[in-house]
Tab-separated table of C-alpha atoms in Angstrom:
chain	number	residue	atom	x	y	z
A	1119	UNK	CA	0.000	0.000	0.000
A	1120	UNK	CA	1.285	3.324	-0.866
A	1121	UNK	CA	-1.176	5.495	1.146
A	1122	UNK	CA	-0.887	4.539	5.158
A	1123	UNK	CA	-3.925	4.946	6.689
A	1124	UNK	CA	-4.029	7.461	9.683
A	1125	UNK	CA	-7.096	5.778	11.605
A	1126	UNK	CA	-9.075	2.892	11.557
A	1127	UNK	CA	-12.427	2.163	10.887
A	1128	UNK	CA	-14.941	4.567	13.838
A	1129	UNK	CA	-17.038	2.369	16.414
A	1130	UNK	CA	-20.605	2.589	16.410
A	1131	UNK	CA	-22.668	5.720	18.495
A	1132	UNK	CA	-23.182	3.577	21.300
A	1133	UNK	CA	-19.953	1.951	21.972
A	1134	UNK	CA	-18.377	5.569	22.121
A	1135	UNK	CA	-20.654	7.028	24.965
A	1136	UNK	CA	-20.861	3.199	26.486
A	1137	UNK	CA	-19.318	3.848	30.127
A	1138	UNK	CA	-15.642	2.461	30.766
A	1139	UNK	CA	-15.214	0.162	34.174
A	1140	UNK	CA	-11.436	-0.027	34.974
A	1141	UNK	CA	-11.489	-2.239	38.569
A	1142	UNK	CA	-8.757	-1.713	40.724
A	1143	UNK	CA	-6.690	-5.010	40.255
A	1144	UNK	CA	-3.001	-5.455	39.983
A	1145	UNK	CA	-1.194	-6.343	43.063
A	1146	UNK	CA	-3.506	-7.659	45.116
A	1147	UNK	CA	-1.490	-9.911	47.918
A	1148	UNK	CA	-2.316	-9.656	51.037
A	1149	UNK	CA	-5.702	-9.913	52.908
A	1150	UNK	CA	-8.248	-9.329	50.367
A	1151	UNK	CA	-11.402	-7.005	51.817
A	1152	UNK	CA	-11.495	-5.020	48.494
A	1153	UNK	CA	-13.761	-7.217	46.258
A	1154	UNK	CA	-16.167	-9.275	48.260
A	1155	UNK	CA	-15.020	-12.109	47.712
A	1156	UNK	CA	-14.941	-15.210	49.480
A	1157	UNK	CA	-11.528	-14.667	51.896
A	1158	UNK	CA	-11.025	-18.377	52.088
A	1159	UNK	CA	-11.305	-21.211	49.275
A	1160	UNK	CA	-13.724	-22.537	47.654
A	1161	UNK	CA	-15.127	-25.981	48.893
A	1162	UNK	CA	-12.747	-28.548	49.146
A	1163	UNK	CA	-14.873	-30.953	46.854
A	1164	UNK	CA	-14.514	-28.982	44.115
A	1165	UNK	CA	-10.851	-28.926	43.845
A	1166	UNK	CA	-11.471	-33.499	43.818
A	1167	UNK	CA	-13.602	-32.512	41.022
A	1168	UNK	CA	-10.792	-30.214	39.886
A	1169	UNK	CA	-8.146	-32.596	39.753
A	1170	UNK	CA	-10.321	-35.532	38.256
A	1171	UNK	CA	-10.565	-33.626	35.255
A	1172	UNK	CA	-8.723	-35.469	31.843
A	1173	UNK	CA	-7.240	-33.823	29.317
A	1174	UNK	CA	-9.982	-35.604	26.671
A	1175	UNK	CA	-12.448	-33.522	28.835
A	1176	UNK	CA	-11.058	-29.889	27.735
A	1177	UNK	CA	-11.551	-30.799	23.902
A	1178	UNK	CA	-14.750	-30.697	24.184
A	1179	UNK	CA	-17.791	-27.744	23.876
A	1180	UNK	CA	-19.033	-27.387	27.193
A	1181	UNK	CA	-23.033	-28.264	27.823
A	1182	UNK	CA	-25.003	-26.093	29.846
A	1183	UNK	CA	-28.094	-28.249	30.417
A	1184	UNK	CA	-26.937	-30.913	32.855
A	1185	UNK	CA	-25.245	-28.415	35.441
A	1186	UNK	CA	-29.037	-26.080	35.296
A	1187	UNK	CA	-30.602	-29.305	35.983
A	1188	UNK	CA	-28.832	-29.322	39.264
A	1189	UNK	CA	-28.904	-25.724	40.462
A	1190	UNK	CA	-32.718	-26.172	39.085
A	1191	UNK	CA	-32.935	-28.904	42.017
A	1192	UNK	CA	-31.231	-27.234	44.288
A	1193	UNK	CA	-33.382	-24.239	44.029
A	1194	UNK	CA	-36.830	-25.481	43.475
A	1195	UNK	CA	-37.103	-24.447	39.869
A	1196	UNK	CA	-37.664	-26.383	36.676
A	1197	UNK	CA	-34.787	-26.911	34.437
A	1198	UNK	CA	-36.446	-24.242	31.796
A	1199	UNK	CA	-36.150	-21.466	34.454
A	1200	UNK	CA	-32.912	-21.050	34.964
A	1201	UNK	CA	-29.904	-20.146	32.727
A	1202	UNK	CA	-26.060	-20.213	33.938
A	1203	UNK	CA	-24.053	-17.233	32.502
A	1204	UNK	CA	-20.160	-16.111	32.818
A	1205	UNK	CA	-20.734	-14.443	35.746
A	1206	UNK	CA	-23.932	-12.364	36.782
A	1207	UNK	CA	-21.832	-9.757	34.984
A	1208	UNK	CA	-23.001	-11.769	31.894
A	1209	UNK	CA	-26.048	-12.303	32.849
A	1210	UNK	CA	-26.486	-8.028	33.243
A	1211	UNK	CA	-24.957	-7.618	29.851
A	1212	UNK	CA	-28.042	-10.341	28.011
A	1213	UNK	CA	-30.950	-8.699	30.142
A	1214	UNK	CA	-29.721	-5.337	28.615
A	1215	UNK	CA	-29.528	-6.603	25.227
A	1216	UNK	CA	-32.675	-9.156	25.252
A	1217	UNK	CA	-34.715	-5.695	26.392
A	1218	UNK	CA	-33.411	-2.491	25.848
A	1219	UNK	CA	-33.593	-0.710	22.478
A	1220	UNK	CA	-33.999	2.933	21.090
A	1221	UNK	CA	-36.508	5.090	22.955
A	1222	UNK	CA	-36.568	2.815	25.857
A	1223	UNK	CA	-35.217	2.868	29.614
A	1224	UNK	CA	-33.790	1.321	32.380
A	1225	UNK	CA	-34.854	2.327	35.992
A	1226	UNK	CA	-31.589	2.113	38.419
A	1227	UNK	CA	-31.406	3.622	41.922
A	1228	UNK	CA	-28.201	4.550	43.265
A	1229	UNK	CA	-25.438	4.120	44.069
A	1230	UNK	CA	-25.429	0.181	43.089
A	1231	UNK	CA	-23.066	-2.176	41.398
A	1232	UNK	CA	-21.543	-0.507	38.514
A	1233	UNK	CA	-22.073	-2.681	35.569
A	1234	UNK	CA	-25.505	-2.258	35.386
A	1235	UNK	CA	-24.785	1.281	34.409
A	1236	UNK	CA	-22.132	-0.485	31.648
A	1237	UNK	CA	-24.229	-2.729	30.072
A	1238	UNK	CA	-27.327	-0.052	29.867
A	1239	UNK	CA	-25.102	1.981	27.846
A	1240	UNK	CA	-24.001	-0.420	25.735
A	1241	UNK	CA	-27.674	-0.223	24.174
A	1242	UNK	CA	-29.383	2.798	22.327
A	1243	UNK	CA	-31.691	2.942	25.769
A	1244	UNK	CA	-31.538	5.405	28.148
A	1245	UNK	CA	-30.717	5.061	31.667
A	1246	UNK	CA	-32.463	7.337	34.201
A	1247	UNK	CA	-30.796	6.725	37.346
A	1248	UNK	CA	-33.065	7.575	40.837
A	1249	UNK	CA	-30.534	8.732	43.497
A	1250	UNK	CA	-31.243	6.519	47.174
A	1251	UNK	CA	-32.762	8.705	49.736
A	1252	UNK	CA	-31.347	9.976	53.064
A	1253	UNK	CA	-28.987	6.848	54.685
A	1254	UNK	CA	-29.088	4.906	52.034
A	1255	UNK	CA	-32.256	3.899	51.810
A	1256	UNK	CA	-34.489	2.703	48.904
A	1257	UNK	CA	-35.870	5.268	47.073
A	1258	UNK	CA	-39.509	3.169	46.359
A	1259	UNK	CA	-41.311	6.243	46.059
A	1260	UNK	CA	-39.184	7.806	43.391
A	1261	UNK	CA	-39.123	4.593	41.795
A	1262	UNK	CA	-42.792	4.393	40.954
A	1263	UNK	CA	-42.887	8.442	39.331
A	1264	UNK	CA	-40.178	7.541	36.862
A	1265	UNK	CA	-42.094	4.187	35.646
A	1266	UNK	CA	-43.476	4.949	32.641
A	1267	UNK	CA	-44.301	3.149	29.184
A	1268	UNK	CA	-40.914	3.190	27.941
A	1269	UNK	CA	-39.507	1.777	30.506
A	1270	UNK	CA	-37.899	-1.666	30.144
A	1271	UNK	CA	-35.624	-2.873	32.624
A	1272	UNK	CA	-35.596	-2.014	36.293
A	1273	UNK	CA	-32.270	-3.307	37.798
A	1274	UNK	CA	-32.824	-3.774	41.739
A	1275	UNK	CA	-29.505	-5.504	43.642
A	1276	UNK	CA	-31.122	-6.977	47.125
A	1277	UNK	CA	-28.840	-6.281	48.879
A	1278	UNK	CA	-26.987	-3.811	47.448
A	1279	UNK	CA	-23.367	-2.794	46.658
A	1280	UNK	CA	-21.691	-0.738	48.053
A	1281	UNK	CA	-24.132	0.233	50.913
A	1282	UNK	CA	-25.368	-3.040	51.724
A	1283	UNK	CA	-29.202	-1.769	52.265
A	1284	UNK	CA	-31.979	-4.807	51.647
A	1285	UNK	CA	-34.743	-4.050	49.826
A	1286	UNK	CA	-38.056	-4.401	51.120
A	1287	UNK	CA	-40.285	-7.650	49.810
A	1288	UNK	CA	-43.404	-5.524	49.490
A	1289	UNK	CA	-41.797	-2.247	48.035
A	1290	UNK	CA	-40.206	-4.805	45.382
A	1291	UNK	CA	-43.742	-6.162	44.944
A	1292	UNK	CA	-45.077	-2.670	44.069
A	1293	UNK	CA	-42.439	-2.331	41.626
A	1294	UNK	CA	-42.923	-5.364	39.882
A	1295	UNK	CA	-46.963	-4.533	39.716
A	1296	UNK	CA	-46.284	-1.041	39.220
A	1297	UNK	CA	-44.368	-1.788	35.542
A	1298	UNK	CA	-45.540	-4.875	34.257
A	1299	UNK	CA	-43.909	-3.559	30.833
A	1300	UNK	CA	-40.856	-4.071	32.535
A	1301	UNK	CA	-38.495	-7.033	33.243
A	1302	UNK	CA	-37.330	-6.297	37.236
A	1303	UNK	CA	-34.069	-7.592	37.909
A	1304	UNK	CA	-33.946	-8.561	41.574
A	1305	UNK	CA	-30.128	-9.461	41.802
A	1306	UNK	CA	-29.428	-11.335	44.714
A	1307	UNK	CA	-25.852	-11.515	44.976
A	1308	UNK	CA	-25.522	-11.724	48.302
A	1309	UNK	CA	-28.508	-13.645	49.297
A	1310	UNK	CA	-26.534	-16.049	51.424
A	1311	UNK	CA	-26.043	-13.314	53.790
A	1312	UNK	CA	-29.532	-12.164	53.284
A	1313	UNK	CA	-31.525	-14.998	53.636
A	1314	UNK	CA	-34.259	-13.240	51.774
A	1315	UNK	CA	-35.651	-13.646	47.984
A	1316	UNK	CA	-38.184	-13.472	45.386
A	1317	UNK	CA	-37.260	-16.738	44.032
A	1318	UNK	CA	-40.938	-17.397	44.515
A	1319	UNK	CA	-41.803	-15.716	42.264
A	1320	UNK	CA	-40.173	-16.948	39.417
A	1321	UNK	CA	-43.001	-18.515	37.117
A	1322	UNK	CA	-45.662	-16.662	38.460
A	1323	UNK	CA	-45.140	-13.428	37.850
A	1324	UNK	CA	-43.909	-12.963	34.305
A	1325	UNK	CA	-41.976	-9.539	34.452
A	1326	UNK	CA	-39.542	-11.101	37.560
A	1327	UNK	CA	-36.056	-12.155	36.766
A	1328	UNK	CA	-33.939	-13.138	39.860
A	1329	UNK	CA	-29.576	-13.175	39.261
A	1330	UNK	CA	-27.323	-15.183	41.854
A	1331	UNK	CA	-23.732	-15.410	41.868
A	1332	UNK	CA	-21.272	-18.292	42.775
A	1333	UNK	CA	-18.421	-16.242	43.046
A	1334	UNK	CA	-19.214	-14.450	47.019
A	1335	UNK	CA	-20.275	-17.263	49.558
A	1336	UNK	CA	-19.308	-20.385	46.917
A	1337	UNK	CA	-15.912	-18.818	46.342
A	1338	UNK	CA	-15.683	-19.456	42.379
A	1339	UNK	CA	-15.074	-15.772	41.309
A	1340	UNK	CA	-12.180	-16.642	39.635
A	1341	UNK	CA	-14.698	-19.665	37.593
A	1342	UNK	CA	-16.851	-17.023	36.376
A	1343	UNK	CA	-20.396	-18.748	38.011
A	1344	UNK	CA	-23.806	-16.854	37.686
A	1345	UNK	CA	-27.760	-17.707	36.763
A	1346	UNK	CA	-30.248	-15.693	36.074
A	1347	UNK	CA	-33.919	-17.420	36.890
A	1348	UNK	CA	-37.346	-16.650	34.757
A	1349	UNK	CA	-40.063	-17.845	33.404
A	1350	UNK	CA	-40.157	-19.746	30.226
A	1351	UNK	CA	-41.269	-17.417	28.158
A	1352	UNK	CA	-38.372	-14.355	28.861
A	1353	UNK	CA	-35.880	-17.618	29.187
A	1354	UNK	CA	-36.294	-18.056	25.408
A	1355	UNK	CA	-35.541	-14.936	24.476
A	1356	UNK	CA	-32.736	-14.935	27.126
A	1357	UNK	CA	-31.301	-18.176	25.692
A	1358	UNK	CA	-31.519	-17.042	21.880
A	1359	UNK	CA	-29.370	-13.587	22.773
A	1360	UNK	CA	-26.474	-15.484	25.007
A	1361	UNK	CA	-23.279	-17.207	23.832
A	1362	UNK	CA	-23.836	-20.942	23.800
A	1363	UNK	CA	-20.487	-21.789	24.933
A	1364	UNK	CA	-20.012	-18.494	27.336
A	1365	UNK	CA	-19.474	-20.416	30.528
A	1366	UNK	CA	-16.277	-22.756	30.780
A	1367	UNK	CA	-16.868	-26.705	31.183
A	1368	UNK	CA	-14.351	-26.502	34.101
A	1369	UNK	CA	-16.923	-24.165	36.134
A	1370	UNK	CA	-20.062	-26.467	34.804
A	1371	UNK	CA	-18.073	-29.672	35.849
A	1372	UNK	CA	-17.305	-27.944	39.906
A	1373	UNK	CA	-20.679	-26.820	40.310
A	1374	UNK	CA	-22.587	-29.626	41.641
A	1375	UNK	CA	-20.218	-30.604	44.130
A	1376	UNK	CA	-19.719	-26.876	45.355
A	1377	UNK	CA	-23.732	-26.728	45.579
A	1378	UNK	CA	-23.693	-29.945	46.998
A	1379	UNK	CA	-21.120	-29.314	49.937
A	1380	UNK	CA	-23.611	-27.348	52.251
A	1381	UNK	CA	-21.828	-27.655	55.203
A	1382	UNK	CA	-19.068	-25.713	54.039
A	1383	UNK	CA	-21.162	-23.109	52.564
A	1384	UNK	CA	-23.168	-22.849	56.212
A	1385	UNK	CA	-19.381	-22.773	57.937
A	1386	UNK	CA	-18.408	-19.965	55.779
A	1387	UNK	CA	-21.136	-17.769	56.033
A	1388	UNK	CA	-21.872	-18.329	59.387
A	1389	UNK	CA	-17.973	-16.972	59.795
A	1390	UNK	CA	-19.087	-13.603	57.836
A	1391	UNK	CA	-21.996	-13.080	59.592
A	1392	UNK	CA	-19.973	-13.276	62.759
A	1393	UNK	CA	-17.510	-10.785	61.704
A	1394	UNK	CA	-20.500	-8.609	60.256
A	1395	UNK	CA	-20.858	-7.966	63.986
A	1396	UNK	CA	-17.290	-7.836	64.680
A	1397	UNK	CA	-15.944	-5.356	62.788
A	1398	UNK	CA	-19.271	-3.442	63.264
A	1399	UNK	CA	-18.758	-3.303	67.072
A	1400	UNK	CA	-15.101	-2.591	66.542
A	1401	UNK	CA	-16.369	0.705	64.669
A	1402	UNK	CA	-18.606	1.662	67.030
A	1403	UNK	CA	-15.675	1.624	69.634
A	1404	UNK	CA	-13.446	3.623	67.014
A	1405	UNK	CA	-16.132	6.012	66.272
A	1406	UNK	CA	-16.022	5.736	62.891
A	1407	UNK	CA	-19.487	5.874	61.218
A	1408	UNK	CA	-21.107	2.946	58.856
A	1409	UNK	CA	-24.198	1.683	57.726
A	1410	UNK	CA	-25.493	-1.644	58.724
A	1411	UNK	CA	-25.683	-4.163	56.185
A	1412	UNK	CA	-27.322	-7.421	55.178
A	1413	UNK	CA	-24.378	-8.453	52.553
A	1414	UNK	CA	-20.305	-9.674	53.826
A	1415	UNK	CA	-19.372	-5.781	53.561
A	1416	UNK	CA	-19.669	-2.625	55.517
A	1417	UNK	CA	-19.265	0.468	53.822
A	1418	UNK	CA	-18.043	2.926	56.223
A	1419	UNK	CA	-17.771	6.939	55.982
A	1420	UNK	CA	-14.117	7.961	56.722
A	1421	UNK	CA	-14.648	11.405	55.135
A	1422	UNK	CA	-11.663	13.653	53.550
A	1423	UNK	CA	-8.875	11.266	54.440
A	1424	UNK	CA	-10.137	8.207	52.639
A	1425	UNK	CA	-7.669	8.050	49.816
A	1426	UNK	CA	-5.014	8.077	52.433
A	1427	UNK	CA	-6.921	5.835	54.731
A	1428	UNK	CA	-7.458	3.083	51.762
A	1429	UNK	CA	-3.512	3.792	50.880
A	1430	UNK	CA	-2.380	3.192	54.563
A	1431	UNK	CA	-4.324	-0.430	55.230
A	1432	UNK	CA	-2.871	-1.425	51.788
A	1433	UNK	CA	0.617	-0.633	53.138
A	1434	UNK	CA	-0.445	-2.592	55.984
A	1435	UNK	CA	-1.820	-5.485	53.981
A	1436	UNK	CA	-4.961	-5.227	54.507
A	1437	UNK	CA	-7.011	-4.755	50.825
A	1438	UNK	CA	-9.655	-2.142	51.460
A	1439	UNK	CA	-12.008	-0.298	48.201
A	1440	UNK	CA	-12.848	3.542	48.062
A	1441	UNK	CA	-16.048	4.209	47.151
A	1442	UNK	CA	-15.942	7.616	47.233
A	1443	UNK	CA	-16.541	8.351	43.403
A	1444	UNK	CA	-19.862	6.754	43.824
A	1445	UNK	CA	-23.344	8.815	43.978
A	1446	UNK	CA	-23.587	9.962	47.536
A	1447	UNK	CA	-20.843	7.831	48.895
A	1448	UNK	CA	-18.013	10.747	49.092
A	1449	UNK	CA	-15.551	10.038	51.683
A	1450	UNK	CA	-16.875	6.369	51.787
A	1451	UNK	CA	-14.800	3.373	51.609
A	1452	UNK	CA	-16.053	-0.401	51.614
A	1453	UNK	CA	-14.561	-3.539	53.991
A	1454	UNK	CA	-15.282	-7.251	53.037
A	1455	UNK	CA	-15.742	-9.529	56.152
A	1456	UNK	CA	-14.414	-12.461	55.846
A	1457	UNK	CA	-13.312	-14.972	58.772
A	1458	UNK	CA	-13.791	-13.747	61.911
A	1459	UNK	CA	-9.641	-14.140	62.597
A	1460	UNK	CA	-9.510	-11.834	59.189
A	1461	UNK	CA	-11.566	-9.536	60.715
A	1462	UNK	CA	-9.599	-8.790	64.011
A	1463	UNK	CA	-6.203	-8.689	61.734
A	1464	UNK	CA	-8.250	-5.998	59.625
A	1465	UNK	CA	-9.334	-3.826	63.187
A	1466	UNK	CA	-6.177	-3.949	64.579
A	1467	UNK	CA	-4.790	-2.805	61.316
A	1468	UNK	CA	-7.287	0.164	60.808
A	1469	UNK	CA	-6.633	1.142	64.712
A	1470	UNK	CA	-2.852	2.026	63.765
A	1471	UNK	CA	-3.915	3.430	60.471
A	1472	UNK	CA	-6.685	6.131	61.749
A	1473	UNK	CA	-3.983	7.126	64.285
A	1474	UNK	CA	-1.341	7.376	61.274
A	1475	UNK	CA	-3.637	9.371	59.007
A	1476	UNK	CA	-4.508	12.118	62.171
A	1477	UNK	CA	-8.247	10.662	61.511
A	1478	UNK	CA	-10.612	11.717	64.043
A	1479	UNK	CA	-14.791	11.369	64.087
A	1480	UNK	CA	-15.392	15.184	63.037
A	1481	UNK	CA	-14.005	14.601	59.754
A	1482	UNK	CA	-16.028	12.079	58.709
């Protein structure tokens, strides 16, 4: 070629104003409170499943159906209902796509988990976001005046991230009768920590769609585990828009015996909901404000110092994640609980750090 060509070909509209997500990775040794993540392992049965695995096994497409028929068991659902994605962030990114198109919506309070704001935008629809009222709490009111007939998707996380606020049953009810128009997301993340769904739902009322992750109390981030559950009818169209070989047959194969193990799962969680308690009371004593939460995080308000309180516990080992950039959460930065011996390493770190930052309770 004679000519060299100074740019290449221009993305679409959408992908240019689509909104960037950049998490804060790298170096992440040390005790890991940044991501919610299980703090542990995962159940030891899955790593016998792990190394039973043949090398004849990974030349093959990996099958869904089998491994839904399980967590369909498992969860009371029929085998139609329920569809296992690369994560829930996968399962976020099909709901947009399945629903949202030009001159449409999607209904999200916040602050909440930032790739429902990603995916949104990856769509000609528009998002209206409904700011959380006073404390964090769910702005049902608000909710209900911005319904109207374009609206599409309503994206509720129960509890949610990063203020750890549950959503009331009934106020998600209204919602869900409120815009029938409208597929409602109830992601349940955390609902091992919880304890509280609208699984029930599923099948009954069409417009419900419930997400769960593997990756917090299971510990199988790193496997890329999530499942979104519907009726049949929104399933189909779910099932014709996502990748038939998205998730990996090394995360379908581990499933069933991480489902399966539920003493480890009640062991671990019992642990986090311990030092949910712990570390609150430790704040309490340090006078350092936070909200109480139903998820295995407390987001806590440390005020102007927060960069430098964030920087300090990572020079201390102890993985922390600022939240300050998100709606109403300036200042804020969010703690994972994990065991409750994590927990006490974490306090007695944050002790020394408030001291070494000149923190004191005013400036939050």
């Amino acid at each position: 070629m004679s000519d060299i060509i100074a740019s290449g070909p221009v993305p679409t509209s959408v992908v240019q104003r689509m909104k960037e997500y950049h998490p804060p990775l790298g170096d992440r040794s040390g005790l890991r409170l940044d991501f919610n993540e299980n703090t542990v392992s995962c159940s030891p049965r899955v790593l016998e499943v792990l190394g039973k695995i043949s090398g004849a096994q990974l030349t093959v497409y990996p099958e869904r159906g089998s491994a839904e028929a399980v967590v369909a068991s498992h969860l009371g659902l029929a085998p139609e209902q329920v569809l296992l994605t690369n994560g829930v962030d996968e399962a976020i990114h099909v709901l947009c796509q399945t629903y949202l198109e030009q001159d449409t919506e999607m209904l999200l309070p916040v602050p909440t988990y930032s790739m429902y704001a990603v995916y949104a935008s990856a769509t000609p629809a528009t998002l209206v976001e409904v700011l959380a009222e006073d404390g964090f709490e769910f702005p049902v009111e608000a909710i209900l005046r911005r319904i109207r007939p374009a609206t599409r998707v309503i994206a509720i996380a129960n509890p949610n991230s990063p203020t750890g606020k549950a959503v009331k049953r009934e106020d998600i009810l209204r919602i869900i009768d409120a815009a029938p128009q409208a597929m409602v997301l109830v992601d349940e993340a955390y609902f091992h920590f919880h304890g509280e769904t609208v699984l029930d739902l599923v099948g009954r009322v069409p417009n419900v769609i419930v997400a769960r992750t593997f990756s917090k109390a299971y510990g199988l981030a790193n496997m890329r585990l999530g499942m979104l559950a519907a009726g049949e009818e929104a399933m189909h169209w779910l099932r014709r828009v996502i990748s038939p070989y998205s998730v990996n047959g090394l995360a379908l194969a581990c499933l069933p015996a991480a489902m399966d193990d539920k003493d480890y799962l009640n062991n671990y969680v019992n642990e986090v909901l311990a030092s949910r308690e712990q570390l609150a009371a430790a704040l309490t004593d340090l006078g350092v404000p936070y909200w109480p939460s139903q998820a295995n995080f407390l987001l806590t308000r440390i005020g102007p110092k927060h960069s430098a309180f964030a920087a300090a516990m990572r020079a201390r080992g102890v993985l922390t994640r600022d939240r300050s950039s998100d709606p109403g959460c300036e200042g804020c930065v969010r703690i994972t609980l994990g065991t409750q011996a994590q927990t006490a390493s974490a306090i007695e770190a944050m002790k020394a750090v408030l001291n070494e930052i000149g923190w004191n309770g005013d400036q939050a």
